[in-house]
Amino acid sequence: MINTPVQHSESARLEAKVDSVLKRMTLEEKVGQLNQYSGFWDITGPTPKEGQAAKKYADLKKGLVGSMLNVKGVKDIKALQKIAVEQTRLGIPLIFGFDVIHGYKTISPIPLAESASWDMEAIKKSSAMAAEEAAAVGINWTFAPMVDVGRDARWGRVMEGAGEDAFLGSKIATARVQGFQGVDLAATNTILACAKHFAGYAFAEAGKEYNTVDVSETVLQNIIFPPFKAAVDAGVSTFMNSFSQLNGIPATGNNYLQRQILKGDWKFNGFVVSDWGSIKELVNHGFAKDSKQAAEIAINAGSDMDMESSAYVNHLVSLVQEGKVKESVVDDAVKRILKLKFELGLFKDPYKYCDENREKETVGKPEFHAEVLDMAKKSIVLLKNEKELLPLKKTAQKIAIIGALANDKTSPLGNWRIAADENTAVSVLEGMQNYKGNQITYAKGADVIIGTTAFVLETKINMTDKSGFAEAIAVAKQADVVVMVLGEHGLQSGEGRSRADIGLPGVQQELLEEIFKVNPNVVLVLNNGRPLAIPWAAENIPAIVEAWQLGTQSGNAIAQVLYGDYNPSGKLPMTFPRSVGQLPLYYNYTSTGRPVMDEPDSVFWSHYIDEKNTPLYPFGHGLSYSKFEYSNLVLSTPSFAPGGRLLASVTVKNVGKVSGKEVVQMYIRDLVGSTARPVKELKGFELIELEPNESKKVDFIIDQNTIQFFTANSKWEAEEGDFNIFVGGSSFTTLETSFQYVN
Ligand code: NOJ
């Protein structure tokens, strides 16, 4: 679909246009361009204090605002744009940002779920659809994609990312950026993308939200940076920094991250927005004594736009006058912002995103529903399928559906869906009822939690209430198959939702065990925004379907997979642990000095005395109703030298009875390195489709780029030596061979 990224113009003509505006600006007006306010209606951070709305309006009229977030709908956006364009001295248009994270009103699966598709075209399409819908309501900038590599399922925001792997994460970052931005920013259906949160946020200690981050340069360069770099290479227009500290320096005031790496080494020429209030939070970090010093540190460190701190608008003018910030630093930030306003075409037509008819025709159009349904089906991962329970038979079955989440039309929308209306997702119950051949009975069993708004979690429902158990048990007893929909409510993951216990919330685990006692034919459908630790279910329940939070068409997608009208092909983008105590847990760990027990019953090796080392379900895992056999892993040559390459080929055959898709995965181990190397790293994958009995040869190219890493020389290099190569349908691969790189 879209193959070339947006090319940001470096033309002298554009530079001249930007300069001509800059020349006419007062220092106050320049600082105004760096100021971003939230709208006065929806908020995505701590509530603004009373009286702030009036101040914001006044600032807007004075030309002291460059961008607004959280304003939606053509009517409101047009009204604010009108003030900027018609009532300020220079009439510079605003850009309107919004968290279009997985759809605007028509909601696609949460990003972690979409990542489970490993289908880059589908992901790109999903972001393009979100851009089209958002652009139709006046929005021209999304705060997405979040490209933070996450290894700790306690952290609630793993739902927003692409999982634990830098390679997969980089491909997905590219797909999402290209999807949002299209090939032409001046079109009316594309918007600016924003790679966030630069950098390290997902490595918050103990998985606790906003917590301190302390990581080595090896991890930073090899694991955390690559998806951000991929976003830059894909032409991403903006970056957002992070709330967190990185090795003692808060990201928002971090010169190394923003000036040295991003704007220096990577030559990023877009602008960096702070996170919500993160400039003034430099004071809480103990990194600035007051908001004025915070502004000084942040702008000098490369944060161009201030989201909701008011630190720039209040202090930057005097900081320049006092000589603490050079005016050229302010100019550089302003130019970056003005340039994108020109690229969007806002100077030509500030209302180009404000067409009421387009808004009416576009929002929620049927094609979007077909697209989010398709994406939702591709995101489902079949974790386990024994006793041939799945696919379900279509006729003459009594099916019990149990669990509050089965009848929930809001939870499947997940977190970060602030423009979607409550109760607009297709529930599992509704999806299943579309199939008329079976008799369906529903019982709630137990509640999970209810959320009233995206920011307040109401726990009014007694989470220990088991009064619904008896009815659920009675219904289960009568059934041929029980479909239990359990897991997390859509608002139990996302920002501010770290969990110390990642099992099934409330009494759902007990409910599952009680039902299993009376009817072992249980299909467990999981709804969740993070990997869950469900060791009992993994051992006892015959069929488990990972259905995340799948968005507007959730119930239809789940029903079509359960009935076999769609053959699942998703693969886990994040490891599922056995217990929270194993976290952080990820497949590409480095070996310890004592990886295995070498004396009987010794305790002196790297392990727990009360838990296995292995995950519950590994990264890359996912079953299908087809069965795939891997054979014949061969290399075109046993070694290669700089400039050379080799081809690794494998044959995959569908030995099952139905056609299906498989993600063929290729991993590499660099046996000896100047820094300890991971036991396995994903270096290639291909999504293929095979008819029964059909086989296909899949080729992977391996060259210097494939094996290079950030070495002890602090450079990206390929080091000479021996490598293992593994191929299979998950990170627990089946085939292995080896090659050499000779320098
Ligand atoms: C805070 C979040 O960390 C960020 O990801 C989001 O874009 C902003 N709030 C704006 O809502």
Short mmCIF file of C-alpha atoms and ligand atoms in Angstrom, two decimals, residues 44 69 99 143 157 196-197 240 243 275-276 307 416 495, ligand 1:
data_model
loop_
_atom_site.label_atom_id
_atom_site.label_comp_id
_atom_site.label_asym_id
_atom_site.label_seq_id
_atom_site.Cartn_x
_atom_site.Cartn_y
_atom_site.Cartn_z
CA THR A 44 -5.64 13.36 29.83
CA LEU A 69 -4.63 19.01 22.53
CA ASP A 99 -4.31 10.65 21.52
CA PHE A 143 0.38 11.29 19.93
CA ARG A 157 1.09 0.92 29.26
CA LYS A 196 6.90 8.45 22.15
CA HIS A 197 8.11 8.38 24.92
CA MET A 240 7.35 13.16 22.71
CA PHE A 243 7.88 11.52 32.30
CA ASP A 275 4.70 14.99 28.00
CA TRP A 276 1.79 16.40 30.00
CA MET A 307 2.48 20.48 26.96
CA TRP A 416 -7.11 5.33 25.14
CA GLU A 495 -1.53 4.93 31.82
C1 NOJ B 1 0.29 11.65 28.99
C2 NOJ B 1 0.77 10.46 28.25
O1 NOJ B 1 1.95 9.93 28.83
C3 NOJ B 1 1.02 10.72 26.78
O2 NOJ B 1 1.33 9.50 26.14
C4 NOJ B 1 -0.16 11.39 26.16
O3 NOJ B 1 0.02 11.55 24.78
C5 NOJ B 1 -0.37 12.72 26.87
N1 NOJ B 1 -0.64 12.48 28.26
C6 NOJ B 1 -1.50 13.54 26.25
O4 NOJ B 1 -2.72 12.99 26.57
#
